[in-house]
Every structure is written in structure tokens, then in C-alpha cells.
Amino acid sequence: MSIKRFGVSLDSKLLDELDQMVHHNQFSNRSQAIRFLVKKNIVEQKWDKDQDVTGAVVITYDHQIRELHARVNRLQHEYHCLILSGQHIHIDDHSCIEVIAVKGPAGKIIKLANKFKAIKGIKHSELVMSGTD
Ligand code: NI
């Protein structure tokens, strides 16, 4: 993929804020920061427009709570068409994290993430919205 250059005009306040963002995020330069922002915006639009997206649902729960692990497992089977893979990590004697990679129409992914969140006993659930472009 060829790299094309173009000029960007910004007022001095916005340029200062861009430079602060470069520093804060440890980007190597302004171009990298602008590329990151453009890609982030494209990913967000895909999620907003119900296009095909990728991401991950990260959930934490206590496996000692009766039926909780089975409920999490059943939901993954029910939505296997949207789930690429899952990783179960035992954090301590009873706490577990599951990282569930997902791919599909944004609306269905959000619905699935909400279903994980709604399982009674889940400590934390977060949908990481990502993209592959
Ligand atoms: Ni576990």
C-alpha cells in the first residue's frame, strides 16, 4: 500500500492538543496519531451502521456460583456463529476471566454482549469494539 502525503491546516490550539495527544499516547509522530484517529472513526462508523465488525467480549465471574459457568457456556453455544474463539483464564481459586473473540453484524454482536452482561452473577462484562481494516 502506497503512502500519500497531504497538508493539514489546524488552528494553534488544536495543534497543541494534537501534540499533547501524541505525547500522552506515545505516538511516534503526528501522522501516526492522525492515522489512529481516522481508523478509530471508521471502526466506530461500522459499529454505528450495523456493518460486519470484530471485537471481543471480556467477562469476569465466580465459577463457584451455581450454574454460572454453564450459563456462560450455553450462551456461547447458542451464538457460535458469531464467536471465533474463547479463552478461559483461572485468575485465582474461584475467579475466572473469559475473552470471547467475536465477528459479525454489529447489532448482533452488541445484543450478544448485552446477554453476557445480563447473566445473573457476572461480575464484569465489557465489549471491546474493534475492526480489521
Ligand atoms: Ni476458571
PDB file of N, CA and C and ligand atoms in Angstrom, residues 61 63 69 88-92 94-97, ligand 1:
ATOM      1  N   TYR A  61     -16.219 -13.641  36.247  1.00  0.00           N
ATOM      2  CA  TYR A  61     -17.244 -14.220  37.119  1.00  0.00           C
ATOM      3  C   TYR A  61     -16.619 -15.215  38.084  1.00  0.00           C
ATOM      4  N   HIS A  63     -16.720 -18.876  39.330  1.00  0.00           N
ATOM      5  CA  HIS A  63     -17.240 -20.161  38.845  1.00  0.00           C
ATOM      6  C   HIS A  63     -17.915 -20.969  39.949  1.00  0.00           C
ATOM      7  N   HIS A  69     -21.127 -20.896  35.269  1.00  0.00           N
ATOM      8  CA  HIS A  69     -20.265 -21.326  34.165  1.00  0.00           C
ATOM      9  C   HIS A  69     -21.099 -21.996  33.073  1.00  0.00           C
ATOM     10  N   HIS A  88     -10.553 -19.164  28.417  1.00  0.00           N
ATOM     11  CA  HIS A  88     -10.931 -19.126  29.831  1.00  0.00           C
ATOM     12  C   HIS A  88      -9.653 -19.094  30.656  1.00  0.00           C
ATOM     13  N   ILE A  89      -9.560 -18.105  31.521  1.00  0.00           N
ATOM     14  CA  ILE A  89      -8.357 -17.961  32.359  1.00  0.00           C
ATOM     15  C   ILE A  89      -8.784 -18.030  33.825  1.00  0.00           C
ATOM     16  N   HIS A  90      -8.151 -18.924  34.588  1.00  0.00           N
ATOM     17  CA  HIS A  90      -8.435 -19.042  36.016  1.00  0.00           C
ATOM     18  C   HIS A  90      -7.561 -18.025  36.743  1.00  0.00           C
ATOM     19  N   ILE A  91      -8.176 -17.038  37.355  1.00  0.00           N
ATOM     20  CA  ILE A  91      -7.431 -15.951  37.994  1.00  0.00           C
ATOM     21  C   ILE A  91      -6.971 -16.317  39.400  1.00  0.00           C
ATOM     22  N   ASP A  92      -7.859 -16.957  40.131  1.00  0.00           N
ATOM     23  CA  ASP A  92      -7.487 -17.432  41.474  1.00  0.00           C
ATOM     24  C   ASP A  92      -8.369 -18.632  41.801  1.00  0.00           C
ATOM     25  N   HIS A  94     -11.356 -19.001  42.653  1.00  0.00           N
ATOM     26  CA  HIS A  94     -12.746 -19.020  42.180  1.00  0.00           C
ATOM     27  C   HIS A  94     -13.051 -18.013  41.062  1.00  0.00           C
ATOM     28  N   SER A  95     -12.155 -17.063  40.816  1.00  0.00           N
ATOM     29  CA  SER A  95     -12.434 -16.044  39.790  1.00  0.00           C
ATOM     30  C   SER A  95     -11.940 -16.482  38.414  1.00  0.00           C
ATOM     31  N   CYS A  96     -12.745 -16.193  37.414  1.00  0.00           N
ATOM     32  CA  CYS A  96     -12.399 -16.547  36.039  1.00  0.00           C
ATOM     33  C   CYS A  96     -12.586 -15.321  35.144  1.00  0.00           C
ATOM     34  N   ILE A  97     -11.754 -15.259  34.117  1.00  0.00           N
ATOM     35  CA  ILE A  97     -11.953 -14.294  33.032  1.00  0.00           C
ATOM     36  C   ILE A  97     -12.149 -15.098  31.755  1.00  0.00           C
TER      37      ILE A  97
HETATM   38 NI    NI B   1     -11.822 -20.649  35.768  1.00  0.00          NI
END
